[in-house]
mmCIF file of C-alpha atoms in Angstrom:
data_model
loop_
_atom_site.group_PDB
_atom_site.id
_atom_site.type_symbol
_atom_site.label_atom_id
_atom_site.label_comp_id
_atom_site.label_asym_id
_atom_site.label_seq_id
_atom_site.Cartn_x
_atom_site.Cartn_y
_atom_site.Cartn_z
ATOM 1 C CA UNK A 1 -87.589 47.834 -104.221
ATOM 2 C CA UNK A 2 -85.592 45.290 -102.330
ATOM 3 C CA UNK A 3 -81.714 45.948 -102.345
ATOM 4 C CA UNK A 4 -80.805 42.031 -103.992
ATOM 5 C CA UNK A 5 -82.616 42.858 -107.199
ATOM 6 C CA UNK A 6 -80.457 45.086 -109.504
ATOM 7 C CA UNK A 7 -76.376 44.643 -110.384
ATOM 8 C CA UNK A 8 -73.592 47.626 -110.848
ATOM 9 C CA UNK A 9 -70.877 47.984 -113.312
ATOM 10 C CA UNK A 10 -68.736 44.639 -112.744
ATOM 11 C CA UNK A 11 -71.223 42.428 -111.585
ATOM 12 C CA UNK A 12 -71.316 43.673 -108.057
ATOM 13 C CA UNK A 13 -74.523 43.139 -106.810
ATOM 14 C CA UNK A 14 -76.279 46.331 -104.591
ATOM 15 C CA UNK A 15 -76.040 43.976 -101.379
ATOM 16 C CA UNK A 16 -71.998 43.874 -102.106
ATOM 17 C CA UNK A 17 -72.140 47.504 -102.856
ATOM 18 C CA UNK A 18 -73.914 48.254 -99.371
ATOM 19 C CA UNK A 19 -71.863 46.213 -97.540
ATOM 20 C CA UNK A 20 -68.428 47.465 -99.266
ATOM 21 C CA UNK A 21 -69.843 51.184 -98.199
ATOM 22 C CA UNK A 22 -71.128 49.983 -94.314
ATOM 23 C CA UNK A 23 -74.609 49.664 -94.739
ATOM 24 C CA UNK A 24 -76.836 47.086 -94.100
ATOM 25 C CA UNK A 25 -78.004 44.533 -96.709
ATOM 26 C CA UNK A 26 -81.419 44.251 -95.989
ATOM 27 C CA UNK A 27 -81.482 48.362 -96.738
ATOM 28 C CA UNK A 28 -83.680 49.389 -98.783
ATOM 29 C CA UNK A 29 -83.276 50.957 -102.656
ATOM 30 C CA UNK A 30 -84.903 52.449 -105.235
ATOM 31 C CA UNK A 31 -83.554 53.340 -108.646
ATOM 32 C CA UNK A 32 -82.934 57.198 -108.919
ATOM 33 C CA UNK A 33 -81.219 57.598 -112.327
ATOM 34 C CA UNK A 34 -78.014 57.917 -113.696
ATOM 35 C CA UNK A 35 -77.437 58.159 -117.352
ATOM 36 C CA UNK A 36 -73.652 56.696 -117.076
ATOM 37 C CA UNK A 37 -73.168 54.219 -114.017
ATOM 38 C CA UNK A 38 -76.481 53.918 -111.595
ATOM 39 C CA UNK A 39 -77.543 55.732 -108.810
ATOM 40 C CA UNK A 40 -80.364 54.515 -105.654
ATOM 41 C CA UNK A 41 -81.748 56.141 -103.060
ATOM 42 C CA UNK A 42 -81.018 54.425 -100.002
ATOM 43 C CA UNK A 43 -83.252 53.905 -97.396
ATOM 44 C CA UNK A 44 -80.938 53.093 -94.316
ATOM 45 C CA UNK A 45 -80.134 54.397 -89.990
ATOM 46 C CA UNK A 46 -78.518 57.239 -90.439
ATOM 47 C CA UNK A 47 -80.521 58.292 -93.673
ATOM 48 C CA UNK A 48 -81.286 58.524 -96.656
ATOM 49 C CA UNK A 49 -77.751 58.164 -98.671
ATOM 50 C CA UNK A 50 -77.660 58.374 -102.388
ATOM 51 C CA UNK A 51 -75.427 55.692 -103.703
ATOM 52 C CA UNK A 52 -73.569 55.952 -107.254
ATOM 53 C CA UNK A 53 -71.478 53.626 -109.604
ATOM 54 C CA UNK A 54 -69.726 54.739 -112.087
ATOM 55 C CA UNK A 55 -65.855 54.320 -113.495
ATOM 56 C CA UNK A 56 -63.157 55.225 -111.271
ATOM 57 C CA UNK A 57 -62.576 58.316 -113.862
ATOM 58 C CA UNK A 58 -66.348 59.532 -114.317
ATOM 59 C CA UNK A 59 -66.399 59.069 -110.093
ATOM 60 C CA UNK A 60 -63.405 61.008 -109.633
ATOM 61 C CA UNK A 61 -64.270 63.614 -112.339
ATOM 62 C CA UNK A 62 -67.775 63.968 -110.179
ATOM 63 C CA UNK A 63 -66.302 64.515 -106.980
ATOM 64 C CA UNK A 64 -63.389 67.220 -108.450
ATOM 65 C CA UNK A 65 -66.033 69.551 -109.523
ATOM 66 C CA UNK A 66 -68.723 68.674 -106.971
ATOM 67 C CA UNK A 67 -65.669 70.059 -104.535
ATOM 68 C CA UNK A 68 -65.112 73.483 -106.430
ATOM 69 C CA UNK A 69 -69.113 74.222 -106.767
ATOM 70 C CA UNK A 70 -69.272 73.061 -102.834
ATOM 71 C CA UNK A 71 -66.443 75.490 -101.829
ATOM 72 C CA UNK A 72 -67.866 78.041 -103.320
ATOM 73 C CA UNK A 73 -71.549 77.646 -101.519
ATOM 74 C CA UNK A 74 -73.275 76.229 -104.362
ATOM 75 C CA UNK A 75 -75.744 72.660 -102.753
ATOM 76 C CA UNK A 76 -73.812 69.584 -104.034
ATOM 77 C CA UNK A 77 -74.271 66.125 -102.508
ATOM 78 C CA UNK A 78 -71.494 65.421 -99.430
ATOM 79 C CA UNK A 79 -69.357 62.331 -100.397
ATOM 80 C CA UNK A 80 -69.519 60.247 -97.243
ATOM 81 C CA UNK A 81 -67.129 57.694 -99.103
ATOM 82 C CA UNK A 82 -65.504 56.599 -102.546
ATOM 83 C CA UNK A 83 -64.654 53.247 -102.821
ATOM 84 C CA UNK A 84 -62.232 51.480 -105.607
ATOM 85 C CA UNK A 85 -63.774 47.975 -107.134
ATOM 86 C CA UNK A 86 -61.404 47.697 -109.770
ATOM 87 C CA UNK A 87 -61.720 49.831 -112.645
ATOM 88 C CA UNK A 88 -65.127 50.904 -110.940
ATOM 89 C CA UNK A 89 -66.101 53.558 -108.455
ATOM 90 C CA UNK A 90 -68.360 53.886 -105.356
ATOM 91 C CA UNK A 91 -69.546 56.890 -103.586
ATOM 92 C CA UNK A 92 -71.633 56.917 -101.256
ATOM 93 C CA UNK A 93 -73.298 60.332 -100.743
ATOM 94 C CA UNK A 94 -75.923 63.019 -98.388
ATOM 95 C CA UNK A 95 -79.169 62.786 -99.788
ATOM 96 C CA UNK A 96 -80.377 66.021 -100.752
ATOM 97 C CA UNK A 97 -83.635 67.495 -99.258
ATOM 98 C CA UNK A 98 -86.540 69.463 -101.804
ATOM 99 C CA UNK A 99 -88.094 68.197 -105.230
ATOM 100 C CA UNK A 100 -87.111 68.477 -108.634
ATOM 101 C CA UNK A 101 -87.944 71.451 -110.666
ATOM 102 C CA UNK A 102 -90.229 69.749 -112.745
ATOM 103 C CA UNK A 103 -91.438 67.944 -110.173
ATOM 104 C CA UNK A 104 -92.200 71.405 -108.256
ATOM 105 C CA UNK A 105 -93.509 73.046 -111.191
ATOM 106 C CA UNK A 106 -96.231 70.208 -111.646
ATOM 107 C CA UNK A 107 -97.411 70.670 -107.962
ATOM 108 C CA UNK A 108 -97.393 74.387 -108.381
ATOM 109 C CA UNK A 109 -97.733 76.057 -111.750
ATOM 110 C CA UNK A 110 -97.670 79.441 -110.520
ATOM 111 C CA UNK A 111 -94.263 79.212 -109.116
ATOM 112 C CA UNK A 112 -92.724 78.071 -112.543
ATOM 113 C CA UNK A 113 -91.374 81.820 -113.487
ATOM 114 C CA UNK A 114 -90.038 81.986 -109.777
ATOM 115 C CA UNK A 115 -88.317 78.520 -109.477
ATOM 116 C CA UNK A 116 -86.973 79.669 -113.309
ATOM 117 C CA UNK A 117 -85.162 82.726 -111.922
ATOM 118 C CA UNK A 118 -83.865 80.408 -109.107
ATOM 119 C CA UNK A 119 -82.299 78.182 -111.720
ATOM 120 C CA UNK A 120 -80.693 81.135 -113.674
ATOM 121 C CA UNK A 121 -79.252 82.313 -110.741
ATOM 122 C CA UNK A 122 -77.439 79.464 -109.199
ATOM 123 C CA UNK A 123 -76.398 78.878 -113.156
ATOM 124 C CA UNK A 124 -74.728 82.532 -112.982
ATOM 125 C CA UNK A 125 -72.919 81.591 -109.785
ATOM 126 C CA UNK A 126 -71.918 78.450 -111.217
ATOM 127 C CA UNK A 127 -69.818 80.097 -113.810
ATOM 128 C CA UNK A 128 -68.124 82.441 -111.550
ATOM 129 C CA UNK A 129 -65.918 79.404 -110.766
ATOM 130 C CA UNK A 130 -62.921 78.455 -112.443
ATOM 131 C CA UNK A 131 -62.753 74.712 -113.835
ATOM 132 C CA UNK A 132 -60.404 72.210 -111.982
ATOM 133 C CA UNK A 133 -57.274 72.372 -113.973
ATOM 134 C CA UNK A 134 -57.219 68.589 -114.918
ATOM 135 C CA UNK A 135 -61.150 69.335 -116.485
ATOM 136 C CA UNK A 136 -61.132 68.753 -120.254
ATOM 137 C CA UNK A 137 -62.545 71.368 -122.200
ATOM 138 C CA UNK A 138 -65.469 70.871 -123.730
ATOM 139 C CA UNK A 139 -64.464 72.187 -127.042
ATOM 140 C CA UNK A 140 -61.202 71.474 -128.114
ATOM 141 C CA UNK A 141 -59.012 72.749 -130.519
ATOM 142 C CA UNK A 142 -60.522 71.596 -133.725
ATOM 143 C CA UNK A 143 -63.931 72.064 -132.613
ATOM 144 C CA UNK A 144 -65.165 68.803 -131.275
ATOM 145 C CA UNK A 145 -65.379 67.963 -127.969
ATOM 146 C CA UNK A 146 -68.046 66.617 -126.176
ATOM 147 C CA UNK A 147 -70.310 64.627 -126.954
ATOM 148 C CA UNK A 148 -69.585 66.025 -130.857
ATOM 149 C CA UNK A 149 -65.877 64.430 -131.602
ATOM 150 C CA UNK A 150 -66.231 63.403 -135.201
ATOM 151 C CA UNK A 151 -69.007 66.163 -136.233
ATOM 152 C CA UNK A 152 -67.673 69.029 -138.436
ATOM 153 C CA UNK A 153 -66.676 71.682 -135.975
ATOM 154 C CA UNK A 154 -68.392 75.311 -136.270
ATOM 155 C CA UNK A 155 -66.108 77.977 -136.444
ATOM 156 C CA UNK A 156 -65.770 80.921 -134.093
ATOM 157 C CA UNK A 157 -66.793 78.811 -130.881
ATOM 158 C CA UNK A 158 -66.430 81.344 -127.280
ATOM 159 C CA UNK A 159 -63.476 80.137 -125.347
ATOM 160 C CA UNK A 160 -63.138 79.778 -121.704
ATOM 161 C CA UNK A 161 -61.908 78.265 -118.108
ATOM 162 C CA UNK A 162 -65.260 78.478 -116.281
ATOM 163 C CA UNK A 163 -66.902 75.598 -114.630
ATOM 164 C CA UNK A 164 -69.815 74.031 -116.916
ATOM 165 C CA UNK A 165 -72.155 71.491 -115.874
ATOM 166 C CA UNK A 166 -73.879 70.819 -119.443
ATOM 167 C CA UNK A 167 -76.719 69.153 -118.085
ATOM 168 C CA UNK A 168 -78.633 72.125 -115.872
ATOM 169 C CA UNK A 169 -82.283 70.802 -116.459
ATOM 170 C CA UNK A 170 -85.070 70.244 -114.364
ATOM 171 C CA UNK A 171 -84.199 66.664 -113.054
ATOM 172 C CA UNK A 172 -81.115 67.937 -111.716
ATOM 173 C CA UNK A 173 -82.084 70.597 -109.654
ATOM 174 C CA UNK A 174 -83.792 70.124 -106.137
ATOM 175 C CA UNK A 175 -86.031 73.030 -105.054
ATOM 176 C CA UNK A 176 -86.737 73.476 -101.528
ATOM 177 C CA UNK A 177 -89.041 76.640 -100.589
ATOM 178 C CA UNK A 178 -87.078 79.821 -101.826
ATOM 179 C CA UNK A 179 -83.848 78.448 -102.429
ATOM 180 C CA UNK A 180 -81.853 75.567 -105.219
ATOM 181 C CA UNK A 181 -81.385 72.945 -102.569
ATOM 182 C CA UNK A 182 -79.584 70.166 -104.571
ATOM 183 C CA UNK A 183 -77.689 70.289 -108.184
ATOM 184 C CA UNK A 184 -76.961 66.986 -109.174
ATOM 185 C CA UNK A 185 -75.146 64.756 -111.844
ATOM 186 C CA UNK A 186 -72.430 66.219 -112.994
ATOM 187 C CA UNK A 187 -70.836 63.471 -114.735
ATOM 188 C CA UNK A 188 -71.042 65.790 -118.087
ATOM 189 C CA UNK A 189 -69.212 69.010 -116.369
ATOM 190 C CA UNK A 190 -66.564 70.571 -118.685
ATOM 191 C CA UNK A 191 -64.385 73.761 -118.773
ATOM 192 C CA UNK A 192 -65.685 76.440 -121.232
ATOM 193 C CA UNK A 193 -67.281 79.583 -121.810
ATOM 194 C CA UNK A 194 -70.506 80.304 -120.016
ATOM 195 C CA UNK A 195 -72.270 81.050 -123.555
ATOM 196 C CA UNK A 196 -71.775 77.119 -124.562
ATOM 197 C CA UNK A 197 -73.211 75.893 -120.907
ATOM 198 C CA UNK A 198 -76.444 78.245 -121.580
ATOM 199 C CA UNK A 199 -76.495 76.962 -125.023
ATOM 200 C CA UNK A 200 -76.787 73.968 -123.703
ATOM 201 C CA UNK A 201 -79.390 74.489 -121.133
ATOM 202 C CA UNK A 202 -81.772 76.547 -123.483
ATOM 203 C CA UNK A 203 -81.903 73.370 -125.257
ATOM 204 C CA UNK A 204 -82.746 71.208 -122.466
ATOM 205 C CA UNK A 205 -85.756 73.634 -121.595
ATOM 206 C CA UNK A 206 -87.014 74.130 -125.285
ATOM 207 C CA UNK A 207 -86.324 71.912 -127.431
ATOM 208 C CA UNK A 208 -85.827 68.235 -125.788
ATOM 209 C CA UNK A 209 -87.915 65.935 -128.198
ATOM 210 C CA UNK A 210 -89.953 64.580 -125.506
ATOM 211 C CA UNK A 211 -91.657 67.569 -124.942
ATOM 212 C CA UNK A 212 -93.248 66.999 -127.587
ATOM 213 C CA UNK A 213 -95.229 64.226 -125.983
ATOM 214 C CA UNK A 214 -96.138 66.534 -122.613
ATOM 215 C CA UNK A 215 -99.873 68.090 -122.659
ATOM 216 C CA UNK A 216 -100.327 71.853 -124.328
ATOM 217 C CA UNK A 217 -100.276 73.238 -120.363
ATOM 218 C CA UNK A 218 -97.054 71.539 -119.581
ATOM 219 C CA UNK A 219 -95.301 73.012 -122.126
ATOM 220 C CA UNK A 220 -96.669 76.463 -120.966
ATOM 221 C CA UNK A 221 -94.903 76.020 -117.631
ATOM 222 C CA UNK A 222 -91.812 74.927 -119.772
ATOM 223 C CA UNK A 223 -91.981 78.194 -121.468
ATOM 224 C CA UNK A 224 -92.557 80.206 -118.172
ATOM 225 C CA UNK A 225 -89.792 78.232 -116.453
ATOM 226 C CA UNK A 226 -87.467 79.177 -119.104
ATOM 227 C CA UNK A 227 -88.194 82.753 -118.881
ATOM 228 C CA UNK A 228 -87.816 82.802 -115.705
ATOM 229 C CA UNK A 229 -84.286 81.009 -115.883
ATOM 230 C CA UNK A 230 -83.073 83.474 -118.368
ATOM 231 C CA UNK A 231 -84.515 86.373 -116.045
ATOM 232 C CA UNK A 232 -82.527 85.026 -113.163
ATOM 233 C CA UNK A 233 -79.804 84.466 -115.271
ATOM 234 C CA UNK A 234 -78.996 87.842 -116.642
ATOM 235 C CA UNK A 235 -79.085 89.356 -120.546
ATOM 236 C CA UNK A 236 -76.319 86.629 -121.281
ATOM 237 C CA UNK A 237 -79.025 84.333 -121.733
ATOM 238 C CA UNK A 238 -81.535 85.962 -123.714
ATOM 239 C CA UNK A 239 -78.758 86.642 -126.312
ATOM 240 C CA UNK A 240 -76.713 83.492 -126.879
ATOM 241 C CA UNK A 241 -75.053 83.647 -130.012
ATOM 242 C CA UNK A 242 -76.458 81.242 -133.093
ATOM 243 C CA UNK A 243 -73.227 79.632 -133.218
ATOM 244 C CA UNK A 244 -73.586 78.548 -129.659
ATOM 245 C CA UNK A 245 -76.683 77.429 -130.286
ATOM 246 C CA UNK A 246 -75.912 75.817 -133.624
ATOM 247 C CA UNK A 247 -73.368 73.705 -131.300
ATOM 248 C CA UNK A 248 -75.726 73.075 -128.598
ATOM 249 C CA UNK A 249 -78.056 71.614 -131.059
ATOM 250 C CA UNK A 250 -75.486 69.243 -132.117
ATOM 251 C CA UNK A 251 -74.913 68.149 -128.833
ATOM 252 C CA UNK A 252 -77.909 67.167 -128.115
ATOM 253 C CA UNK A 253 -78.639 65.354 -131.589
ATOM 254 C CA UNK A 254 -75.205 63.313 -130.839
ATOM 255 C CA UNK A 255 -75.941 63.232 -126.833
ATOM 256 C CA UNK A 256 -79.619 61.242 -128.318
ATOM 257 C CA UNK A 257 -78.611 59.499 -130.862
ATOM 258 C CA UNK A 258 -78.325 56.088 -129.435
ATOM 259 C CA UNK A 259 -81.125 56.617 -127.722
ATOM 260 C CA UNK A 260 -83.249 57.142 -130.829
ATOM 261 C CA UNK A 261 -81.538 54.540 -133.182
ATOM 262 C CA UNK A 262 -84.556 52.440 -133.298
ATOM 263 C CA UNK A 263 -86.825 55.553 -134.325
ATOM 264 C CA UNK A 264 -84.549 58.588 -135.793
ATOM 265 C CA UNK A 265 -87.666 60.362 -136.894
ATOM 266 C CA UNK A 266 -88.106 61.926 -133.190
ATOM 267 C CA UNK A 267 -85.460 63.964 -133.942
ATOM 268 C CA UNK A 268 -86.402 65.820 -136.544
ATOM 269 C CA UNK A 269 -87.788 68.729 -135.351
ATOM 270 C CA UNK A 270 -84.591 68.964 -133.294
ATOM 271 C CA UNK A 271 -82.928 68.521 -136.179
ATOM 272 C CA UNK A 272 -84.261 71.550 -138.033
ATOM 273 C CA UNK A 273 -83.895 73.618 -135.189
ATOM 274 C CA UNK A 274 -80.210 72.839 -135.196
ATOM 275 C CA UNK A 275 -79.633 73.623 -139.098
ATOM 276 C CA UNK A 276 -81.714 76.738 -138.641
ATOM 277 C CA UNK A 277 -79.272 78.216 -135.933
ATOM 278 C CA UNK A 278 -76.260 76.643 -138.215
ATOM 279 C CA UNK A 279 -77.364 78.887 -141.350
ATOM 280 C CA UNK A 280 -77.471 82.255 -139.005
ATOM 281 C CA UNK A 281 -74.001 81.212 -137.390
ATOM 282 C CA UNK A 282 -72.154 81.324 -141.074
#
């Protein structure tokens, strides 16, 4: 896709952005994602650089906890350079070798239960580390918290300081042979107990309502993919406690509500799920 066609957060076009970060405007750039800001893959000498936008908080939150999980061995992008634009942030960033999970899974089915176990094992390593201290807690004090300020709270909710990334799915890991070569986005990372982050995560491998739309033998390899991330994982997550998952539930229905405005009924299965875990959790 040619690097004139799409804008950033506060009208700056990507030729503005690559020029503001040193690279040349006749690089080339394809989307890549990014659920808040954007994010391209940048084809450019010296690459190719993954290039985000974002607020100057969500940026800066990003890079805080990308630091921690980098110190501590775990593959994070290297940020080759923030720049301020206002109330908006760039970073330019390594691009990270390997495919995505799914992506890896499709190409080799009988590797699902293997790449699992590699998930569940970074996952566990992950929440060995402490949270930055300035990281806001994904449940606070009355219950809420992200993204479920304003839903009634459920009582009895694990506490904790450990790093959570809340969005450990298949799009967001890079595989690369044996090993988790890239975890990515981590615009949703929170403080918390481990319990809430696995929650979450079982979610995003179950239960996702667009799963519902995948063929009968692509939700097989989701269901051999979990396994195998709870495997690698540990016993932690094959027992996650209802009210975790009563709350991770929640999360998602709030995280996809927008999303689903225009047709709520896709979210009804999820929907049940969630009240089923919230009657066991009371």
């Amino acid at each position: 896709m040619g690097a004139a066609s799409r804008n950033a957060p506060g009208q700056h076009d990507l030729p503005e952005l690559l020029a503001i970060v040193g690279l040349p405007a006749d690089a080339t750039a394809e989307p890549a994602g990014g659920a808040t800001g954007q994010l391209w893959k940048v084809t450019a000498p010296g690459g190719p650089f993954a290039l985000r936008t974002g607020s100057d908080f969500t940026i800066g939150r990003q890079q805080s906890v990308m630091a921690v999980a980098g110190r501590a061995g775990l593959p994070v992008p290297e940020v080759l350079q923030r720049v301020d634009i206002g109330f908006d942030a760039v970073l330019l960033l390594s691009w990270l070798p390997g495919a995505t999970v799914f992506d890896a899974v499709r190409t080799n089915p009988a590797d699902a239960h293997r790449i699992g176990a590699l998930m569940g094992e970074a996952q566990r390593l992950l929440h060995a580390l402490a949270a930055p201290p300035a990281l806001s807690g994904v449940v606070d004090g009355d219950g809420g918290g992200w993204p479920t300020s304003g839903v009634p709270p459920i009582e009895g909710l694990p506490q904790g300081t450990s790093l959570l990334h809340l969005d450990w799915h298949g799009l967001n890991l890079l595989v690369d042979g044996d090993r988790i070569s890239g975890v990515l986005d981590w615009d949703n990372a929170r403080a918390g107990h481990p319990l809430l982050d696995l929650a979450r995560s079982y979610t995003l491998l179950t239960v996702e309502p667009t799963f519902a739309t995948l063929q009968p033998y692509e939700r097989e390899l989701l269901v051999t993919l979990a396994d195998g991330w709870a495997t690698g994982y540990g016993e932690a997550a094959r027992s996650i406690p209802a009210s975790c998952l009563a709350w991770a539930g929640r999360a998602m229905l709030a995280d996809l509500a927008g999303r689903y405005a225009d047709r709520p009924e896709a979210l009804a299965d999820l929907q049940r799920w969630t009240e089923s875990w919230e009657r066991r959790s009371t």
